[in-house]
PDB file of C-alpha atoms (C1' of nucleotides) in Angstrom:
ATOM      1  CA  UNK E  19      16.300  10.704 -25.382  1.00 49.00           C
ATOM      2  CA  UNK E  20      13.337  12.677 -23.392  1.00 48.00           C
ATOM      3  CA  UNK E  21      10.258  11.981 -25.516  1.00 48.00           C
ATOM      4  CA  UNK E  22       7.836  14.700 -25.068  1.00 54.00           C
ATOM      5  CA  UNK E  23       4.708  12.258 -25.285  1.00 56.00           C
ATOM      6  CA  UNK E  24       2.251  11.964 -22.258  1.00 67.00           C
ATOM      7  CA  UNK E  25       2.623   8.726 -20.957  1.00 77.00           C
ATOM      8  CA  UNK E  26      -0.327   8.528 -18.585  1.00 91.00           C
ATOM      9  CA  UNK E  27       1.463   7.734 -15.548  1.00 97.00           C
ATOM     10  CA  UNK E  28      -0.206   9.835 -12.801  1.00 97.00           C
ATOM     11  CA  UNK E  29      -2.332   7.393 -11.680  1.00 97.00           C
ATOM     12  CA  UNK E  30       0.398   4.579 -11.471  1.00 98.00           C
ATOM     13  CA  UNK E  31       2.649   7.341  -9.457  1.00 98.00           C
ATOM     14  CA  UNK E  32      -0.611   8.372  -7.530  1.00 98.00           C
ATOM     15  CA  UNK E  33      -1.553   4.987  -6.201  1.00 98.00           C
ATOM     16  CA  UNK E  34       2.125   4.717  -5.209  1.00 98.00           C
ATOM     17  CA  UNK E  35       1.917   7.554  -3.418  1.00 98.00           C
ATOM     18  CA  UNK E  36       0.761   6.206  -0.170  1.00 97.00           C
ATOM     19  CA  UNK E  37       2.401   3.784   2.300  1.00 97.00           C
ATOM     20  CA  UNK E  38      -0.596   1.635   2.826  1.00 97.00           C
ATOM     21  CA  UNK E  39      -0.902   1.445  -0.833  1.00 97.00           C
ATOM     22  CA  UNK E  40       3.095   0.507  -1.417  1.00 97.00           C
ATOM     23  CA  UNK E  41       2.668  -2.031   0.825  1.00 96.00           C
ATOM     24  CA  UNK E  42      -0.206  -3.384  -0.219  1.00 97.00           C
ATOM     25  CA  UNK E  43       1.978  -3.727  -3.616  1.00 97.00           C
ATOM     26  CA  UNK E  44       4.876  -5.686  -1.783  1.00 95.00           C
ATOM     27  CA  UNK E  45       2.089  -8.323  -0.239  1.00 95.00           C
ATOM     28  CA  UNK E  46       1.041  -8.593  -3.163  1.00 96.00           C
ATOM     29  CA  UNK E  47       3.888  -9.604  -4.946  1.00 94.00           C
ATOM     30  CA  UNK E  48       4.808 -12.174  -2.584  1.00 92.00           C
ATOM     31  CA  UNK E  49       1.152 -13.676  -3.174  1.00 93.00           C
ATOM     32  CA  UNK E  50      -1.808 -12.851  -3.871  1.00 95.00           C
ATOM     33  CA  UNK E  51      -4.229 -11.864  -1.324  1.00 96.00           C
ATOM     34  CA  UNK E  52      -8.066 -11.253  -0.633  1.00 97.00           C
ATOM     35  CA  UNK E  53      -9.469  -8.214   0.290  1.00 97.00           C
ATOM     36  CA  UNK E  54     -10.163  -8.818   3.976  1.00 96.00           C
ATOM     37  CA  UNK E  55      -6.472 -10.271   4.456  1.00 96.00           C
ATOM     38  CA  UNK E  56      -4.917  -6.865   3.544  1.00 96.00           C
ATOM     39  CA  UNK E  57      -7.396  -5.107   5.700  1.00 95.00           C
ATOM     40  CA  UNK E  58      -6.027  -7.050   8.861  1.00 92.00           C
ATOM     41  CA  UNK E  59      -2.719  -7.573   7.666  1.00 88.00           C
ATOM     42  CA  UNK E  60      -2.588  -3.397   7.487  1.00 88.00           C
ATOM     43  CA  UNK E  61      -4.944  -3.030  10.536  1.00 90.00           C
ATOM     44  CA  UNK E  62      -7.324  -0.720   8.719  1.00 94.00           C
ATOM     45  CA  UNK E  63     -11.295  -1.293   8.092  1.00 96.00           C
ATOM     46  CA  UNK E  64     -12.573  -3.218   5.363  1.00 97.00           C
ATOM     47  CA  UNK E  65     -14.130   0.363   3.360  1.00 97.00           C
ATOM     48  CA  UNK E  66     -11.057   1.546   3.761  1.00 97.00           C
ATOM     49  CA  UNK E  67      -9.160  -0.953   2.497  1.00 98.00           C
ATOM     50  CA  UNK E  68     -11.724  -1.503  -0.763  1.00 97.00           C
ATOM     51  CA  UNK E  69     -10.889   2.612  -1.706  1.00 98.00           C
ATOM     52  CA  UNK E  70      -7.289   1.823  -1.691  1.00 98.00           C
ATOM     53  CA  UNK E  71      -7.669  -1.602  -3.941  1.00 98.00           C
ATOM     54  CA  UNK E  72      -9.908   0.761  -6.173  1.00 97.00           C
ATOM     55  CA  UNK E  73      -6.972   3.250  -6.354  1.00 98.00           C
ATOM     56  CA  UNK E  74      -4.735   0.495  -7.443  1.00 98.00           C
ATOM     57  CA  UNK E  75      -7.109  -0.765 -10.115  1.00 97.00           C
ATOM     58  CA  UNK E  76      -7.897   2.232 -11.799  1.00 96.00           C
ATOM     59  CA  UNK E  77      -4.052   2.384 -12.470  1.00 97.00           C
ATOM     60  CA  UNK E  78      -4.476  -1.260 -13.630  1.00 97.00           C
ATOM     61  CA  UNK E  79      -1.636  -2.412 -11.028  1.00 97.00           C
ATOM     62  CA  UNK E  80      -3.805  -5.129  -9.674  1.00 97.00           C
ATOM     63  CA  UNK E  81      -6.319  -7.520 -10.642  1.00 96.00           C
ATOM     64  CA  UNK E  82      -8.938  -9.428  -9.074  1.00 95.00           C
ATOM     65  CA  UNK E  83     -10.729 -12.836  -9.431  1.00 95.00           C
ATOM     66  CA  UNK E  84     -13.850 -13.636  -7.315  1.00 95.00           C
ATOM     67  CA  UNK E  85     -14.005 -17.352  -5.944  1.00 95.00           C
ATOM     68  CA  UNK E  86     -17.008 -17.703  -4.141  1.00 94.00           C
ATOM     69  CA  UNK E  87     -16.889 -15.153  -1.835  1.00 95.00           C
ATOM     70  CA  UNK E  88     -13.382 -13.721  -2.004  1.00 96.00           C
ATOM     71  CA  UNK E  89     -11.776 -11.484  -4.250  1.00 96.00           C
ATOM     72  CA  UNK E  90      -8.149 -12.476  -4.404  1.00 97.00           C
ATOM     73  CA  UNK E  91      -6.068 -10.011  -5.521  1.00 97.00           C
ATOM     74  CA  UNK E  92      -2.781  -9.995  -7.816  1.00 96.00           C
ATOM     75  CA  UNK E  93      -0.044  -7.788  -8.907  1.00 96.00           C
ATOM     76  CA  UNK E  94       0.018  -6.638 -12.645  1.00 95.00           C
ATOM     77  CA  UNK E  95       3.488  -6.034 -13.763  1.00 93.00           C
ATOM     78  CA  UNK E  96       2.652  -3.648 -16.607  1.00 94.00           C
ATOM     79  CA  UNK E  97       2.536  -0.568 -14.635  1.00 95.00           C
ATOM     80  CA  UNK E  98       5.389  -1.390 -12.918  1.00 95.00           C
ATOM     81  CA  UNK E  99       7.836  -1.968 -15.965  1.00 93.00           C
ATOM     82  CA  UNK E 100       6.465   1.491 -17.402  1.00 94.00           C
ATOM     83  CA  UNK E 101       7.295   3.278 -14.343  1.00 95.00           C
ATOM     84  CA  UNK E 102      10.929   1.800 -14.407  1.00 92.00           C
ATOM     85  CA  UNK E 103      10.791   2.774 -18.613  1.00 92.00           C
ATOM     86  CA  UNK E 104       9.665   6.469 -17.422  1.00 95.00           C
ATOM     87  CA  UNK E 105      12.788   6.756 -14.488  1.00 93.00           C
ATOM     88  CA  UNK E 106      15.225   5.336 -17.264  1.00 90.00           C
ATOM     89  CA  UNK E 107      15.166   7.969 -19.315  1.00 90.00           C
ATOM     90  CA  UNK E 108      16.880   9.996 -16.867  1.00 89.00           C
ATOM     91  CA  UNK E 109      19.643   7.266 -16.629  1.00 84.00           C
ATOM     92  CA  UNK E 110      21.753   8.984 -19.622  1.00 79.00           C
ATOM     93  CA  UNK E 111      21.671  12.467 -17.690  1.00 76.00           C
ATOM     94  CA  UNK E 112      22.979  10.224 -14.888  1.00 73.00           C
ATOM     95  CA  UNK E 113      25.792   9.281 -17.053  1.00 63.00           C
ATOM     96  CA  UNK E 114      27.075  12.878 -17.222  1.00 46.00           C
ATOM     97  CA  UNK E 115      28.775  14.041 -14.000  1.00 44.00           C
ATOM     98  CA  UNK E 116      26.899  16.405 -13.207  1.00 45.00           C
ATOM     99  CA  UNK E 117      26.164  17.047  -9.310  1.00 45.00           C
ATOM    100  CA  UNK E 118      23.506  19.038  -9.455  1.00 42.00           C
ATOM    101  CA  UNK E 119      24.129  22.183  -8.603  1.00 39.00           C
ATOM    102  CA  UNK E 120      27.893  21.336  -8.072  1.00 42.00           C
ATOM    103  CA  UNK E 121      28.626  22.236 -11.840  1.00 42.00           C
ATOM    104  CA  UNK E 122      25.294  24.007 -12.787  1.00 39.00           C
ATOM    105  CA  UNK E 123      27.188  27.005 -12.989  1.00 40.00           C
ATOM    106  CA  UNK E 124      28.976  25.553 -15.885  1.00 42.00           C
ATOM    107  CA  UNK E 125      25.609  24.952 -17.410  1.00 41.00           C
ATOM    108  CA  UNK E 126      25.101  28.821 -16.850  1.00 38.00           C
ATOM    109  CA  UNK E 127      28.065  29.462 -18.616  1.00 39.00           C
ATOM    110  CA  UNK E 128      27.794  27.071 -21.702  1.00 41.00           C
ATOM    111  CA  UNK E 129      24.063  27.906 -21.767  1.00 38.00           C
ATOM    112  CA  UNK E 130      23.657  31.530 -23.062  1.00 34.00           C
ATOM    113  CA  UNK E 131      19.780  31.068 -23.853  1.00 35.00           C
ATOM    114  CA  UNK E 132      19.282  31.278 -20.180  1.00 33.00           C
ATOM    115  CA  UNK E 133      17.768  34.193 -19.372  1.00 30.00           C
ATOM    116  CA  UNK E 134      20.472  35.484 -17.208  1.00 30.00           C
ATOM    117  CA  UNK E 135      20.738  38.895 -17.225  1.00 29.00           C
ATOM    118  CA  UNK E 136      24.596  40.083 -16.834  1.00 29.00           C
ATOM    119  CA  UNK E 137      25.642  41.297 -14.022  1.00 24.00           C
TER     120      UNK E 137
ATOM    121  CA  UNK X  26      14.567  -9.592  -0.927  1.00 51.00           C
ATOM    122  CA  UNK X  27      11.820  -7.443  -0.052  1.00 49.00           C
ATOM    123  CA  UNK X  28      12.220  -4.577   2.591  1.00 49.00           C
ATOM    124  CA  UNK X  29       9.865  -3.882   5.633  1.00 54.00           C
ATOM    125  CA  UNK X  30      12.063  -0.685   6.071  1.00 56.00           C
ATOM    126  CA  UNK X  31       9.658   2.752   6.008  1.00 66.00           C
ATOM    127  CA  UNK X  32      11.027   4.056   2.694  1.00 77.00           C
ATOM    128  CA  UNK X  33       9.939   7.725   2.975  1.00 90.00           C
ATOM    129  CA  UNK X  34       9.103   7.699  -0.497  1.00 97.00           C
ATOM    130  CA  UNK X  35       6.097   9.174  -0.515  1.00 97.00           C
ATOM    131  CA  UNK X  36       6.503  12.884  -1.058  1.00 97.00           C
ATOM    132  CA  UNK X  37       8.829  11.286  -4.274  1.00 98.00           C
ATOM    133  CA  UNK X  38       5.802   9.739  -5.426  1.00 98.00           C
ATOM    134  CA  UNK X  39       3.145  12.046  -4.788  1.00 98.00           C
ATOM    135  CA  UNK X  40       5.337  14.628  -6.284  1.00 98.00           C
ATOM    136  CA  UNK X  41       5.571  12.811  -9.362  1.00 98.00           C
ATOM    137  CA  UNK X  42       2.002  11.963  -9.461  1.00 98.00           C
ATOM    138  CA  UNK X  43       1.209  15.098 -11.390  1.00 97.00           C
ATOM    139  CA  UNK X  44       1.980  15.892 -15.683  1.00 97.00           C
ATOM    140  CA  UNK X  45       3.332  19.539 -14.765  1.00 97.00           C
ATOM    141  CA  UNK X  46       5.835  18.081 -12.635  1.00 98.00           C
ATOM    142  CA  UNK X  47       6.509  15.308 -14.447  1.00 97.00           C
ATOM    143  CA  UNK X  48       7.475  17.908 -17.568  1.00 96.00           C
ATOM    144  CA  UNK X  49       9.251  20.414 -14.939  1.00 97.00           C
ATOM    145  CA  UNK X  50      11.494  17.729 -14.082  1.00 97.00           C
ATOM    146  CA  UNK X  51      12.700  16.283 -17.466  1.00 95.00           C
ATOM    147  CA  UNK X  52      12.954  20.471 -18.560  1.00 95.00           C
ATOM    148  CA  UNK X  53      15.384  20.337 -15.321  1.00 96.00           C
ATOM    149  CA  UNK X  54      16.948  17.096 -16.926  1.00 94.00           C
ATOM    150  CA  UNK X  55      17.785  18.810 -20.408  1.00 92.00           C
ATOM    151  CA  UNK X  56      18.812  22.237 -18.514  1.00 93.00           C
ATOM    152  CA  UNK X  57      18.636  24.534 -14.980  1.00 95.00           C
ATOM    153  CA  UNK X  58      15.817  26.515 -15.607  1.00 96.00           C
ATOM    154  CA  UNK X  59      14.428  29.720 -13.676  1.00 97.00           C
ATOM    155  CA  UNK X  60      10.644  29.783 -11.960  1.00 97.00           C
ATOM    156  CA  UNK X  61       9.369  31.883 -14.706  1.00 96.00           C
ATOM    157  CA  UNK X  62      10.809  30.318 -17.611  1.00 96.00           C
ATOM    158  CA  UNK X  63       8.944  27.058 -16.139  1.00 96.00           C
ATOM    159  CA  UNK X  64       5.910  28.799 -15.601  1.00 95.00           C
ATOM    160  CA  UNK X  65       5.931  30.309 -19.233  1.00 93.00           C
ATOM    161  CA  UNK X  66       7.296  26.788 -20.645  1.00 89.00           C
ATOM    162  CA  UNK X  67       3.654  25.350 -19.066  1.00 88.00           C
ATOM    163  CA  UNK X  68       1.841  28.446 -19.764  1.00 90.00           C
ATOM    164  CA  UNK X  69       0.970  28.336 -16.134  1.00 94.00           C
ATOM    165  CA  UNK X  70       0.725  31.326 -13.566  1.00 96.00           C
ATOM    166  CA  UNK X  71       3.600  32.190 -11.176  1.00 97.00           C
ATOM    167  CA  UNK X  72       2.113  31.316  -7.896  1.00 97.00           C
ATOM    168  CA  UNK X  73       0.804  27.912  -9.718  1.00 97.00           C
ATOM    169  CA  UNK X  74       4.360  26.909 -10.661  1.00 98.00           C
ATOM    170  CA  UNK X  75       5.656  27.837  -7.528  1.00 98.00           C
ATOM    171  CA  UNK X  76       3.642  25.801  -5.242  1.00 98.00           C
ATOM    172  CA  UNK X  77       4.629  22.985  -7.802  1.00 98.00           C
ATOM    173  CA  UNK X  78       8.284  23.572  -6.986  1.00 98.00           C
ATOM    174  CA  UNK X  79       7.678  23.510  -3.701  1.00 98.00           C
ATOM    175  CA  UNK X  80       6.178  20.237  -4.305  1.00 98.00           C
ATOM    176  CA  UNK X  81       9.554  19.406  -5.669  1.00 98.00           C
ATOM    177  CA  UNK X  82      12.040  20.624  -2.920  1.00 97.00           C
ATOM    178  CA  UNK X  83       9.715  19.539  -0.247  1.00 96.00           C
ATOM    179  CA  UNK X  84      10.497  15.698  -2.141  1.00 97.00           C
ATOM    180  CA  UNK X  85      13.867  17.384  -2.687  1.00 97.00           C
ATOM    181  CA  UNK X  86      14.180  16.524  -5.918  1.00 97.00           C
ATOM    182  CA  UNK X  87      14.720  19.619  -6.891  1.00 97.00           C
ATOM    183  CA  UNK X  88      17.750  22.344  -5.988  1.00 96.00           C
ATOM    184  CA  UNK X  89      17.508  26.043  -6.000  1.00 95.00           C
ATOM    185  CA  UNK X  90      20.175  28.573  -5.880  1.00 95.00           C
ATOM    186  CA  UNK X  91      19.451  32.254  -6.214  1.00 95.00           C
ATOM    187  CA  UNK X  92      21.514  34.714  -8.912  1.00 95.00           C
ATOM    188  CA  UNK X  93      20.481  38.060  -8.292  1.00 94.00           C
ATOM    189  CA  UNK X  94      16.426  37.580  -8.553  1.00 95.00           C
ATOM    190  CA  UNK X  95      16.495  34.746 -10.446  1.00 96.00           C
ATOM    191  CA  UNK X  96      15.847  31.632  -8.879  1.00 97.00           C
ATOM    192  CA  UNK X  97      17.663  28.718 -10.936  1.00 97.00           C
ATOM    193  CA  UNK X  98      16.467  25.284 -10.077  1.00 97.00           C
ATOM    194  CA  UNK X  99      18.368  21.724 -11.114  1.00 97.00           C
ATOM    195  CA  UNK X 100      17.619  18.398 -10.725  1.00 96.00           C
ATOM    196  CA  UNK X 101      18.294  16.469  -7.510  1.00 95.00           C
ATOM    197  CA  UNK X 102      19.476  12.639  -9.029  1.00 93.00           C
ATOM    198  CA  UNK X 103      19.261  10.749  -5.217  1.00 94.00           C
ATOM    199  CA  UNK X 104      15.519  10.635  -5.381  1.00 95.00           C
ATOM    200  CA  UNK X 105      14.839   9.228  -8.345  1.00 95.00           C
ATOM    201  CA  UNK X 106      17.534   6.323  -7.350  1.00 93.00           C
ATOM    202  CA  UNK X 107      16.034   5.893  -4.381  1.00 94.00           C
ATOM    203  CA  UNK X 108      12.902   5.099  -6.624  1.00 95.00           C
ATOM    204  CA  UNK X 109      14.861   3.280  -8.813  1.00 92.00           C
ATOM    205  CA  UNK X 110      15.710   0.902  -6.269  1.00 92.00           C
ATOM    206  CA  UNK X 111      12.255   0.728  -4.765  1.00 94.00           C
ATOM    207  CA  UNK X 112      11.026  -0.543  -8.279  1.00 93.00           C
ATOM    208  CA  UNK X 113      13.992  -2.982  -8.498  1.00 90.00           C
ATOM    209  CA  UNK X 114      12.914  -4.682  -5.607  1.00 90.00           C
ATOM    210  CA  UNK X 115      10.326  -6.271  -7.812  1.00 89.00           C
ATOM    211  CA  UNK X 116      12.736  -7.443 -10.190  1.00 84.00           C
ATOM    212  CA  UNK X 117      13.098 -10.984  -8.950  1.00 79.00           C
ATOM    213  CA  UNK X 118       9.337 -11.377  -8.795  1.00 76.00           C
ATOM    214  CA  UNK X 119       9.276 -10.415 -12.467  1.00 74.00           C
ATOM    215  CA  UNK X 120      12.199 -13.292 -12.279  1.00 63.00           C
ATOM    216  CA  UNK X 121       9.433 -15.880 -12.164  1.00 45.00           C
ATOM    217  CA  UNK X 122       6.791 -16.756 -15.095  1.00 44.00           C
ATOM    218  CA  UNK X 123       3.539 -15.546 -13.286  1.00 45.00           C
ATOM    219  CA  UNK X 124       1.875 -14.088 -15.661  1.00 45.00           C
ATOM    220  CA  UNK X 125      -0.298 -12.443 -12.682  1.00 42.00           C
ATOM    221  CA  UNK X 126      -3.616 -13.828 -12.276  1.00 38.00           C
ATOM    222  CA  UNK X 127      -2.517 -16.735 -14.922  1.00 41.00           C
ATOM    223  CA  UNK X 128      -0.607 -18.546 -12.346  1.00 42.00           C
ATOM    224  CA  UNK X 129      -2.155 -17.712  -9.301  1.00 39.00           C
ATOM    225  CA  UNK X 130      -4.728 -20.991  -9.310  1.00 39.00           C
ATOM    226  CA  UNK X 131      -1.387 -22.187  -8.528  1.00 42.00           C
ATOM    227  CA  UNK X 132      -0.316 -19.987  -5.641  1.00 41.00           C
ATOM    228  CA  UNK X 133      -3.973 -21.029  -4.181  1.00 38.00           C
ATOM    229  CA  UNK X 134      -3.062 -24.863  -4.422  1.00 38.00           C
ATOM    230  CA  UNK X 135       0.508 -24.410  -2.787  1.00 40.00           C
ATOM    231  CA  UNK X 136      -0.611 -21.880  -0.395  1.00 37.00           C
ATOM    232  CA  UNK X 137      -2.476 -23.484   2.526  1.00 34.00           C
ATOM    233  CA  UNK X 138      -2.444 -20.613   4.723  1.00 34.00           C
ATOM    234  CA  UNK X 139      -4.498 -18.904   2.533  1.00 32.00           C
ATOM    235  CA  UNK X 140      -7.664 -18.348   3.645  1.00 30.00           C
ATOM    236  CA  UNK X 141      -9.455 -20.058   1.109  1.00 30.00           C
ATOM    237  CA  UNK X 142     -12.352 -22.497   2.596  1.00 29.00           C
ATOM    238  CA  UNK X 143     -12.155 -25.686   0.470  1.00 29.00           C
ATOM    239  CA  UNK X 144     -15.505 -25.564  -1.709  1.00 25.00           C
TER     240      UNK X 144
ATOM    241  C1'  DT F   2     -34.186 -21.076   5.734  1.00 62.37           C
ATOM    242  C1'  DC F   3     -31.184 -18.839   8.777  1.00 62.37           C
ATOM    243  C1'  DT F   4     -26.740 -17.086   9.885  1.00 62.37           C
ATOM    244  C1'  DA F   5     -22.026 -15.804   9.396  1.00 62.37           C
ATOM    245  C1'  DT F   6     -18.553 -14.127   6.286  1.00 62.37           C
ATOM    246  C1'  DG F   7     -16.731 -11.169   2.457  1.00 62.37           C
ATOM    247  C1'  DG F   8     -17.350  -7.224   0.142  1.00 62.37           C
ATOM    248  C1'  DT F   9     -19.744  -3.059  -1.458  1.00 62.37           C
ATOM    249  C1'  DT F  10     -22.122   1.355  -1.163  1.00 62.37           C
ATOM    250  C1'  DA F  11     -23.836   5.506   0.977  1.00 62.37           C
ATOM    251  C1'  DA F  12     -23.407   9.373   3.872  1.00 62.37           C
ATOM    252  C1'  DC F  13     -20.546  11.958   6.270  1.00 62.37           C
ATOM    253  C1'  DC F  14     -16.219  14.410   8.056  1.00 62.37           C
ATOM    254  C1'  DT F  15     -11.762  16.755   7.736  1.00 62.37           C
ATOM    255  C1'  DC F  16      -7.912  18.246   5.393  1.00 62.37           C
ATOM    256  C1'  DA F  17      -5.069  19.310   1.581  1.00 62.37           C
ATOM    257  C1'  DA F  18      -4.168  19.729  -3.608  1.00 62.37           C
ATOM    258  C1'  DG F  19      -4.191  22.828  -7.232  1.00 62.37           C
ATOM    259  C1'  DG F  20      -5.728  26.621  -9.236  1.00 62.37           C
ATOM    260  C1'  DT F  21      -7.037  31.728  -9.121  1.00 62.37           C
ATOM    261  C1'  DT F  22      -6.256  37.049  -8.198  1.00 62.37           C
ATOM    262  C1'  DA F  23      -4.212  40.596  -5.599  1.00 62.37           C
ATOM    263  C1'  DA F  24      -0.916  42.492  -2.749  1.00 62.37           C
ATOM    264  C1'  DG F  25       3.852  42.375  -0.857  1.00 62.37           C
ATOM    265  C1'  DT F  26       9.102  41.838  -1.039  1.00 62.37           C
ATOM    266  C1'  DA F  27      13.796  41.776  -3.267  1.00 62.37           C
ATOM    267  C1'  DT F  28      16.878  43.086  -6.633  1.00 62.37           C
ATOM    268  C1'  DG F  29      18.548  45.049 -11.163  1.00 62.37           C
ATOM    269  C1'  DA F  30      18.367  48.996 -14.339  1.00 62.37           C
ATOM    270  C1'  DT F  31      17.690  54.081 -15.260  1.00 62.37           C
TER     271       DT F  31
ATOM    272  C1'  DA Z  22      14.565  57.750  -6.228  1.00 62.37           C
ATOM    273  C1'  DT Z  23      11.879  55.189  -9.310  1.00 62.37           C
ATOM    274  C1'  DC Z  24      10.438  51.598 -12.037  1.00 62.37           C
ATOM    275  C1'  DA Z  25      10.360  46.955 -13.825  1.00 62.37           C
ATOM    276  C1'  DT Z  26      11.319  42.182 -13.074  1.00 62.37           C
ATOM    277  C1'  DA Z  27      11.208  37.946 -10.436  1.00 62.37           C
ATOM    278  C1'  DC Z  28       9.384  35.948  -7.341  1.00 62.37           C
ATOM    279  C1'  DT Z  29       6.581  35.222  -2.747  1.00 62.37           C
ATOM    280  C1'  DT Z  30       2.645  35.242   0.226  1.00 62.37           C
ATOM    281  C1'  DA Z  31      -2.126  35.704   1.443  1.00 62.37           C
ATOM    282  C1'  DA Z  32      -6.860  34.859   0.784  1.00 62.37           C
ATOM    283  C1'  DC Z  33     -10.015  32.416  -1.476  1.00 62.37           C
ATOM    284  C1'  DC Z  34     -12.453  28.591  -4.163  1.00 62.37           C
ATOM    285  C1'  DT Z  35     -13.534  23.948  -5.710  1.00 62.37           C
ATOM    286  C1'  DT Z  36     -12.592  19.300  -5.788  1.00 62.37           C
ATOM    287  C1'  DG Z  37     -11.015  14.989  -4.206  1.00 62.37           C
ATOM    288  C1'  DA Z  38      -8.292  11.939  -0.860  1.00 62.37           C
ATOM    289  C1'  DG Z  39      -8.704   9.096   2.963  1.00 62.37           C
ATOM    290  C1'  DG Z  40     -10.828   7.829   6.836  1.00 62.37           C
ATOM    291  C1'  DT Z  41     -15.123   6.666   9.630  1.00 62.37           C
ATOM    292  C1'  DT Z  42     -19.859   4.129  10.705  1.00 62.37           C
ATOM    293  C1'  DA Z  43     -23.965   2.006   9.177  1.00 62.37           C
ATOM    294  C1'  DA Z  44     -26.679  -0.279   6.025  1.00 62.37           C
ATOM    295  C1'  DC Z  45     -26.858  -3.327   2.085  1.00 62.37           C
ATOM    296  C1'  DC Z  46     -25.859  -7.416  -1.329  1.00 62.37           C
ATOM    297  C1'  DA Z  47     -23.780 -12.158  -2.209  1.00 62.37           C
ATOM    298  C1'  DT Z  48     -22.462 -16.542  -1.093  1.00 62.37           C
ATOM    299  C1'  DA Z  49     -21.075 -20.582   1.921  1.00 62.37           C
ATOM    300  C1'  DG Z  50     -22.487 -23.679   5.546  1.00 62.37           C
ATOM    301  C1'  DA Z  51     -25.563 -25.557   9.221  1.00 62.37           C
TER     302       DA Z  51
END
DNA sequence: TCTATGGTTAACCTCAAGGTTAAGTATGAT
DNA sequence: ATCATACTTAACCTTGAGGTTAACCATAGA
């Protein structure tokens, strides 16, 4: 169910974790986009812009082809579907009612390896 | 079909953006767990583990209620939904047979407003 | 060949992540 | 009252993120 192997994903998280990056990712996916095109379309300088696109790469999220001039950019979906495989495996723990804290106390109960000292 | 809302989801991201708390939270899937029994599970110092829980509550993914000195932390499930749903977003665009940069010659040709000076 | 455009790289700044050790606080056990 | 346990906080260190400006390469067009 949990598989205890590491799956890599910091730097797919990482470069998610940043608003200009995230959006960058929804431009993106409704078309591909050059380099200088993000940087106006998110109001932000062109070295700035290039550091964030390098963020994304190196978590192999986007790709780029040169055509004279311009590097267009486009989403890779790999990344992507792994995240999704990575928050799925939460899914069956979703499937038990459990509110959080709500019924941890059960958990306490039916748990005795806990190391809960009794009162 | 996609947002321009501010999703906040950030601190979710950046707080999975690290292995350590990417194992604390699927040992908070399988179980509540105390600070030190997470800190022992990743052979990590106290103070170490802490900050990374902070981490976690500050994305509030994580819950903490306090039995005598033990501090017992469980999973928060709203966050990773809310993530969930962020990645779905992208579903639709997986809809469609671009095989990324494969296709996107073809975006380029039915995309005039592209910025693309014809060579 | 010159010039404008698109992108890269370098040098710098500031701030925060992630770890450490050491000292401080809260509570349970004796 | 004292001692051990379970944190918490403070002080510190090193590294990297994310931005800037300025200078540099690459290519398209006049």
């Amino acid at each position: 169910m949990i598989s205890r192997v590491p799956d890599d994903l910091s730097p797919v998280f990482d470069a998610l974790a940043n608003d200009h990056r995230r959006e960058i990712i929804r431009a993106l996916a409704l078309q591909p986009q050059s380099i200088s095109q993000l940087a106006s379309l998110r109001g932000m300088s062109l070295p700035a812009i290039h550091k964030h696109v390098r963020v994304l790469e190196n978590a192999a999220m986007v790709r780029r082809r040169k055509i004279g001039r311009t590097n267009f950019l486009a989403l890779e979906r790999a990344p992507l579907r792994r995240l999704t495989r990575w928050v799925e495996q939460f899914h069956p723990w979703w499937g038990i009612e459990a509110e959080s804290l709500e019924t941890y106390a059960a958990y306490l109960s039916k748990e005795p390896e806990m190391t809960q000292e009794s009162s």
